[in-house]
Amino acid sequence: MKPFVNLIASALIIAAIFDRDVNCRRAASAAFQENVGRQGTFPHGIDILTTADYFAVGNRANCFLNISVFVAGFPEYTTSMIDHLVEMKINHWDM
């Protein structure tokens, strides 16, 4: 699983922060938390969990304006987050 840790972590973070559905964001946050607790190999897992917990991702504005900026400060996640925003969100009908 080690070769896929960064990919899985990035995918869960993107879903936890940028998904339009609150239930998907919360599920991704819970899955991220579970992996941090069980595997302990997600980069900056504990630091991110203190900011992007189950309740914090419930507010979409908080996700886009605060949590995303905090998580983007970690280089392991920055590129994948920017790629997602450019490819999926910049022209999305809901934004």
mmCIF file of N, CA and C in Angstrom:
data_model
loop_
_atom_site.group_PDB
_atom_site.id
_atom_site.type_symbol
_atom_site.label_atom_id
_atom_site.label_comp_id
_atom_site.label_asym_id
_atom_site.label_seq_id
_atom_site.Cartn_x
_atom_site.Cartn_y
_atom_site.Cartn_z
ATOM 1 N N MET A 1 0.812 -1.186 0.000
ATOM 2 C CA MET A 1 0.000 0.000 0.000
ATOM 3 C C MET A 1 0.865 1.264 0.000
ATOM 4 N N LYS A 2 2.105 1.129 0.394
ATOM 5 C CA LYS A 2 2.983 2.289 0.518
ATOM 6 C C LYS A 2 3.092 3.121 -0.761
ATOM 7 N N PRO A 3 3.182 2.503 -1.958
ATOM 8 C CA PRO A 3 3.301 3.331 -3.163
ATOM 9 C C PRO A 3 2.059 4.186 -3.441
ATOM 10 N N PHE A 4 0.937 3.842 -2.825
ATOM 11 C CA PHE A 4 -0.318 4.529 -3.116
ATOM 12 C C PHE A 4 -0.768 5.474 -2.011
ATOM 13 N N VAL A 5 0.012 5.592 -0.957
ATOM 14 C CA VAL A 5 -0.401 6.386 0.201
ATOM 15 C C VAL A 5 -0.668 7.837 -0.177
ATOM 16 N N ASN A 6 0.243 8.473 -0.883
ATOM 17 C CA ASN A 6 0.051 9.884 -1.241
ATOM 18 C C ASN A 6 -1.144 10.081 -2.164
ATOM 19 N N LEU A 7 -1.341 9.157 -3.086
ATOM 20 C CA LEU A 7 -2.469 9.249 -4.004
ATOM 21 C C LEU A 7 -3.800 9.117 -3.259
ATOM 22 N N ILE A 8 -3.880 8.150 -2.356
ATOM 23 C CA ILE A 8 -5.100 7.951 -1.573
ATOM 24 C C ILE A 8 -5.350 9.150 -0.662
ATOM 25 N N ALA A 9 -4.304 9.613 0.007
ATOM 26 C CA ALA A 9 -4.452 10.754 0.908
ATOM 27 C C ALA A 9 -4.928 11.988 0.148
ATOM 28 N N SER A 10 -4.344 12.240 -1.006
ATOM 29 C CA SER A 10 -4.750 13.403 -1.801
ATOM 30 C C SER A 10 -6.197 13.287 -2.267
ATOM 31 N N ALA A 11 -6.593 12.107 -2.700
ATOM 32 C CA ALA A 11 -7.969 11.912 -3.161
ATOM 33 C C ALA A 11 -8.970 12.124 -2.028
ATOM 34 N N LEU A 12 -8.649 11.625 -0.855
ATOM 35 C CA LEU A 12 -9.552 11.813 0.282
ATOM 36 C C LEU A 12 -9.619 13.272 0.710
ATOM 37 N N ILE A 13 -8.496 13.945 0.700
ATOM 38 C CA ILE A 13 -8.480 15.366 1.069
ATOM 39 C C ILE A 13 -9.290 16.187 0.071
ATOM 40 N N ILE A 14 -9.124 15.908 -1.203
ATOM 41 C CA ILE A 14 -9.882 16.638 -2.226
ATOM 42 C C ILE A 14 -11.377 16.428 -2.029
ATOM 43 N N ALA A 15 -11.788 15.199 -1.774
ATOM 44 C CA ALA A 15 -13.210 14.929 -1.543
ATOM 45 C C ALA A 15 -13.695 15.587 -0.254
ATOM 46 N N ALA A 16 -12.873 15.553 0.783
ATOM 47 C CA ALA A 16 -13.273 16.119 2.072
ATOM 48 C C ALA A 16 -13.402 17.637 2.023
ATOM 49 N N ILE A 17 -12.668 18.271 1.147
ATOM 50 C CA ILE A 17 -12.688 19.735 1.101
ATOM 51 C C ILE A 17 -13.580 20.272 -0.017
ATOM 52 N N PHE A 18 -13.538 19.659 -1.190
ATOM 53 C CA PHE A 18 -14.147 20.280 -2.360
ATOM 54 C C PHE A 18 -15.427 19.628 -2.870
ATOM 55 N N ASP A 19 -15.855 18.507 -2.324
ATOM 56 C CA ASP A 19 -17.091 17.893 -2.814
ATOM 57 C C ASP A 19 -18.273 18.792 -2.469
ATOM 58 N N ARG A 20 -19.251 18.853 -3.342
ATOM 59 C CA ARG A 20 -20.393 19.743 -3.106
ATOM 60 C C ARG A 20 -21.372 19.176 -2.092
ATOM 61 N N ASP A 21 -21.342 17.887 -1.848
ATOM 62 C CA ASP A 21 -22.275 17.259 -0.918
ATOM 63 C C ASP A 21 -21.642 17.109 0.462
ATOM 64 N N VAL A 22 -22.331 17.580 1.477
ATOM 65 C CA VAL A 22 -21.792 17.541 2.834
ATOM 66 C C VAL A 22 -21.539 16.110 3.300
ATOM 67 N N ASN A 23 -22.394 15.179 2.908
ATOM 68 C CA ASN A 23 -22.199 13.791 3.332
ATOM 69 C C ASN A 23 -20.940 13.185 2.722
ATOM 70 N N CYS A 24 -20.635 13.533 1.487
ATOM 71 C CA CYS A 24 -19.397 13.051 0.855
ATOM 72 C C CYS A 24 -18.175 13.662 1.524
ATOM 73 N N ARG A 25 -18.242 14.955 1.834
ATOM 74 C CA ARG A 25 -17.120 15.596 2.527
ATOM 75 C C ARG A 25 -16.884 14.947 3.882
ATOM 76 N N ARG A 26 -17.952 14.711 4.615
ATOM 77 C CA ARG A 26 -17.810 14.102 5.941
ATOM 78 C C ARG A 26 -17.318 12.659 5.849
ATOM 79 N N ALA A 27 -17.793 11.921 4.866
ATOM 80 C CA ALA A 27 -17.337 10.539 4.697
ATOM 81 C C ALA A 27 -15.853 10.499 4.342
ATOM 82 N N ALA A 28 -15.420 11.390 3.473
ATOM 83 C CA ALA A 28 -14.000 11.437 3.105
ATOM 84 C C ALA A 28 -13.143 11.854 4.289
ATOM 85 N N SER A 29 -13.628 12.795 5.080
ATOM 86 C CA SER A 29 -12.899 13.210 6.277
ATOM 87 C C SER A 29 -12.787 12.057 7.270
ATOM 88 N N ALA A 30 -13.872 11.313 7.440
ATOM 89 C CA ALA A 30 -13.851 10.162 8.349
ATOM 90 C C ALA A 30 -12.913 9.073 7.835
ATOM 91 N N ALA A 31 -12.906 8.843 6.527
ATOM 92 C CA ALA A 31 -12.000 7.846 5.951
ATOM 93 C C ALA A 31 -10.547 8.282 6.098
ATOM 94 N N PHE A 32 -10.282 9.569 5.913
ATOM 95 C CA PHE A 32 -8.929 10.098 6.108
ATOM 96 C C PHE A 32 -8.506 9.889 7.558
ATOM 97 N N GLN A 33 -9.393 10.214 8.480
ATOM 98 C CA GLN A 33 -9.098 10.046 9.903
ATOM 99 C C GLN A 33 -8.836 8.581 10.243
ATOM 100 N N GLU A 34 -9.631 7.700 9.701
ATOM 101 C CA GLU A 34 -9.460 6.268 9.956
ATOM 102 C C GLU A 34 -8.102 5.783 9.453
ATOM 103 N N ASN A 35 -7.709 6.227 8.285
ATOM 104 C CA ASN A 35 -6.411 5.818 7.740
ATOM 105 C C ASN A 35 -5.251 6.410 8.519
ATOM 106 N N VAL A 36 -5.392 7.642 8.956
ATOM 107 C CA VAL A 36 -4.338 8.247 9.774
ATOM 108 C C VAL A 36 -4.176 7.450 11.060
ATOM 109 N N GLY A 37 -5.287 7.074 11.662
ATOM 110 C CA GLY A 37 -5.240 6.324 12.911
ATOM 111 C C GLY A 37 -4.710 4.914 12.755
ATOM 112 N N ARG A 38 -5.099 4.237 11.702
ATOM 113 C CA ARG A 38 -4.708 2.832 11.527
ATOM 114 C C ARG A 38 -3.356 2.663 10.846
ATOM 115 N N GLN A 39 -3.113 3.451 9.813
ATOM 116 C CA GLN A 39 -1.879 3.301 9.045
ATOM 117 C C GLN A 39 -0.755 4.167 9.587
ATOM 118 N N GLY A 40 -1.090 5.411 9.903
ATOM 119 C CA GLY A 40 -0.081 6.342 10.387
ATOM 120 C C GLY A 40 0.909 6.788 9.328
ATOM 121 N N THR A 41 0.582 6.573 8.063
ATOM 122 C CA THR A 41 1.521 6.908 6.991
ATOM 123 C C THR A 41 1.056 8.072 6.122
ATOM 124 N N PHE A 42 -0.126 8.620 6.387
ATOM 125 C CA PHE A 42 -0.593 9.760 5.597
ATOM 126 C C PHE A 42 0.233 10.980 5.969
ATOM 127 N N PRO A 43 0.780 11.675 4.978
ATOM 128 C CA PRO A 43 1.616 12.841 5.264
ATOM 129 C C PRO A 43 0.838 13.926 6.018
ATOM 130 N N HIS A 44 1.395 14.370 7.133
ATOM 131 C CA HIS A 44 0.818 15.444 7.953
ATOM 132 C C HIS A 44 -0.605 15.125 8.401
ATOM 133 N N GLY A 45 -0.878 13.850 8.600
ATOM 134 C CA GLY A 45 -2.237 13.413 8.917
ATOM 135 C C GLY A 45 -2.833 14.057 10.151
ATOM 136 N N ILE A 46 -2.114 14.034 11.260
ATOM 137 C CA ILE A 46 -2.635 14.592 12.507
ATOM 138 C C ILE A 46 -2.837 16.100 12.374
ATOM 139 N N ASP A 47 -1.889 16.777 11.757
ATOM 140 C CA ASP A 47 -2.012 18.230 11.579
ATOM 141 C C ASP A 47 -3.256 18.586 10.768
ATOM 142 N N ILE A 48 -3.503 17.834 9.719
ATOM 143 C CA ILE A 48 -4.658 18.104 8.868
ATOM 144 C C ILE A 48 -5.949 17.769 9.595
ATOM 145 N N LEU A 49 -5.954 16.682 10.341
ATOM 146 C CA LEU A 49 -7.168 16.277 11.046
ATOM 147 C C LEU A 49 -7.623 17.295 12.075
ATOM 148 N N THR A 50 -6.701 17.995 12.674
ATOM 149 C CA THR A 50 -7.109 18.997 13.660
ATOM 150 C C THR A 50 -7.869 20.148 13.010
ATOM 151 N N THR A 51 -7.652 20.369 11.726
ATOM 152 C CA THR A 51 -8.342 21.444 11.009
ATOM 153 C C THR A 51 -9.511 20.924 10.177
ATOM 154 N N ALA A 52 -9.338 19.780 9.527
ATOM 155 C CA ALA A 52 -10.352 19.249 8.610
ATOM 156 C C ALA A 52 -11.071 18.057 9.222
ATOM 157 N N ASP A 53 -11.610 18.229 10.413
ATOM 158 C CA ASP A 53 -12.318 17.121 11.048
ATOM 159 C C ASP A 53 -13.753 17.017 10.514
ATOM 160 N N TYR A 54 -14.474 16.046 11.020
ATOM 161 C CA TYR A 54 -15.829 15.729 10.562
ATOM 162 C C TYR A 54 -16.748 16.954 10.611
ATOM 163 N N PHE A 55 -16.667 17.725 11.664
ATOM 164 C CA PHE A 55 -17.566 18.867 11.830
ATOM 165 C C PHE A 55 -17.113 20.088 11.029
ATOM 166 N N ALA A 56 -15.822 20.285 10.906
ATOM 167 C CA ALA A 56 -15.302 21.448 10.176
ATOM 168 C C ALA A 56 -15.652 21.387 8.695
ATOM 169 N N VAL A 57 -15.685 20.195 8.121
ATOM 170 C CA VAL A 57 -15.987 20.079 6.692
ATOM 171 C C VAL A 57 -17.482 20.185 6.411
ATOM 172 N N GLY A 58 -18.284 20.326 7.442
ATOM 173 C CA GLY A 58 -19.720 20.493 7.261
ATOM 174 C C GLY A 58 -20.095 21.829 6.645
ATOM 175 N N ASN A 59 -19.251 22.825 6.793
ATOM 176 C CA ASN A 59 -19.506 24.151 6.246
ATOM 177 C C ASN A 59 -18.691 24.316 4.961
ATOM 178 N N ARG A 60 -19.381 24.449 3.855
ATOM 179 C CA ARG A 60 -18.711 24.507 2.546
ATOM 180 C C ARG A 60 -17.818 25.738 2.407
ATOM 181 N N ALA A 61 -18.282 26.870 2.913
ATOM 182 C CA ALA A 61 -17.469 28.090 2.836
ATOM 183 C C ALA A 61 -16.184 27.924 3.634
ATOM 184 N N ASN A 62 -16.279 27.306 4.792
ATOM 185 C CA ASN A 62 -15.090 27.039 5.604
ATOM 186 C C ASN A 62 -14.110 26.139 4.855
ATOM 187 N N CYS A 63 -14.639 25.166 4.138
ATOM 188 C CA CYS A 63 -13.784 24.252 3.367
ATOM 189 C C CYS A 63 -12.988 24.999 2.304
ATOM 190 N N PHE A 64 -13.680 25.817 1.536
ATOM 191 C CA PHE A 64 -13.025 26.509 0.427
ATOM 192 C C PHE A 64 -12.115 27.640 0.895
ATOM 193 N N LEU A 65 -12.516 28.350 1.936
ATOM 194 C CA LEU A 65 -11.784 29.554 2.328
ATOM 195 C C LEU A 65 -10.712 29.325 3.382
ATOM 196 N N ASN A 66 -10.890 28.359 4.247
ATOM 197 C CA ASN A 66 -9.946 28.172 5.349
ATOM 198 C C ASN A 66 -9.198 26.842 5.295
ATOM 199 N N ILE A 67 -9.949 25.752 5.245
ATOM 200 C CA ILE A 67 -9.317 24.431 5.290
ATOM 201 C C ILE A 67 -8.438 24.207 4.067
ATOM 202 N N SER A 68 -8.931 24.583 2.893
ATOM 203 C CA SER A 68 -8.143 24.365 1.673
ATOM 204 C C SER A 68 -6.822 25.125 1.713
ATOM 205 N N VAL A 69 -6.845 26.336 2.234
ATOM 206 C CA VAL A 69 -5.620 27.137 2.323
ATOM 207 C C VAL A 69 -4.635 26.487 3.288
ATOM 208 N N PHE A 70 -5.143 25.987 4.409
ATOM 209 C CA PHE A 70 -4.285 25.328 5.389
ATOM 210 C C PHE A 70 -3.644 24.070 4.805
ATOM 211 N N VAL A 71 -4.458 23.224 4.185
ATOM 212 C CA VAL A 71 -3.947 21.959 3.640
ATOM 213 C C VAL A 71 -2.997 22.213 2.474
ATOM 214 N N ALA A 72 -3.264 23.223 1.672
ATOM 215 C CA ALA A 72 -2.384 23.540 0.541
ATOM 216 C C ALA A 72 -0.998 23.973 1.004
ATOM 217 N N GLY A 73 -0.862 24.308 2.263
ATOM 218 C CA GLY A 73 0.446 24.648 2.810
ATOM 219 C C GLY A 73 1.380 23.458 2.922
ATOM 220 N N PHE A 74 0.843 22.254 2.797
ATOM 221 C CA PHE A 74 1.658 21.042 2.819
ATOM 222 C C PHE A 74 1.943 20.632 1.377
ATOM 223 N N PRO A 75 3.208 20.579 0.987
ATOM 224 C CA PRO A 75 3.544 20.363 -0.430
ATOM 225 C C PRO A 75 3.039 19.048 -1.015
ATOM 226 N N GLU A 76 2.793 18.054 -0.198
ATOM 227 C CA GLU A 76 2.297 16.770 -0.715
ATOM 228 C C GLU A 76 0.897 16.894 -1.309
ATOM 229 N N TYR A 77 0.170 17.910 -0.910
ATOM 230 C CA TYR A 77 -1.222 18.060 -1.344
ATOM 231 C C TYR A 77 -1.443 19.232 -2.298
ATOM 232 N N THR A 78 -0.518 20.154 -2.357
ATOM 233 C CA THR A 78 -0.721 21.400 -3.102
ATOM 234 C C THR A 78 -1.031 21.159 -4.577
ATOM 235 N N THR A 79 -0.207 20.410 -5.256
ATOM 236 C CA THR A 79 -0.379 20.211 -6.700
ATOM 237 C C THR A 79 -1.682 19.501 -7.024
ATOM 238 N N SER A 80 -2.006 18.456 -6.282
ATOM 239 C CA SER A 80 -3.241 17.723 -6.576
ATOM 240 C C SER A 80 -4.469 18.589 -6.317
ATOM 241 N N MET A 81 -4.411 19.448 -5.305
ATOM 242 C CA MET A 81 -5.537 20.339 -5.033
ATOM 243 C C MET A 81 -5.701 21.373 -6.145
ATOM 244 N N ILE A 82 -4.607 21.958 -6.568
ATOM 245 C CA ILE A 82 -4.674 22.948 -7.649
ATOM 246 C C ILE A 82 -5.161 22.297 -8.933
ATOM 247 N N ASP A 83 -4.640 21.122 -9.249
ATOM 248 C CA ASP A 83 -5.084 20.407 -10.450
ATOM 249 C C ASP A 83 -6.586 20.145 -10.408
ATOM 250 N N HIS A 84 -7.078 19.718 -9.263
ATOM 251 C CA HIS A 84 -8.512 19.439 -9.128
ATOM 252 C C HIS A 84 -9.338 20.710 -9.340
ATOM 253 N N LEU A 85 -8.916 21.792 -8.725
ATOM 254 C CA LEU A 85 -9.667 23.044 -8.868
ATOM 255 C C LEU A 85 -9.682 23.528 -10.310
ATOM 256 N N VAL A 86 -8.548 23.433 -10.979
ATOM 257 C CA VAL A 86 -8.464 23.904 -12.366
ATOM 258 C C VAL A 86 -9.255 22.996 -13.304
ATOM 259 N N GLU A 87 -9.145 21.695 -13.125
ATOM 260 C CA GLU A 87 -9.782 20.756 -14.046
ATOM 261 C C GLU A 87 -11.268 20.548 -13.767
ATOM 262 N N MET A 88 -11.671 20.605 -12.500
ATOM 263 C CA MET A 88 -13.037 20.215 -12.158
ATOM 264 C C MET A 88 -13.927 21.360 -11.671
ATOM 265 N N LYS A 89 -13.374 22.342 -11.034
ATOM 266 C CA LYS A 89 -14.222 23.342 -10.380
ATOM 267 C C LYS A 89 -14.294 24.683 -11.093
ATOM 268 N N ILE A 90 -13.270 25.053 -11.808
ATOM 269 C CA ILE A 90 -13.226 26.408 -12.357
ATOM 270 C C ILE A 90 -14.367 26.673 -13.341
ATOM 271 N N ASN A 91 -14.812 25.663 -14.054
ATOM 272 C CA ASN A 91 -15.914 25.821 -15.005
ATOM 273 C C ASN A 91 -17.167 25.074 -14.581
ATOM 274 N N HIS A 92 -17.254 24.690 -13.342
ATOM 275 C CA HIS A 92 -18.398 23.900 -12.871
ATOM 276 C C HIS A 92 -19.647 24.769 -12.794
ATOM 277 N N TRP A 93 -20.771 24.212 -13.174
ATOM 278 C CA TRP A 93 -22.024 24.957 -13.206
ATOM 279 C C TRP A 93 -22.486 25.400 -11.821
ATOM 280 N N ASP A 94 -22.026 24.738 -10.790
ATOM 281 C CA ASP A 94 -22.492 25.023 -9.435
ATOM 282 C C ASP A 94 -21.648 26.086 -8.738
ATOM 283 N N MET A 95 -20.590 26.538 -9.365
ATOM 284 C CA MET A 95 -19.707 27.512 -8.719
ATOM 285 C C MET A 95 -19.957 28.907 -9.225
#
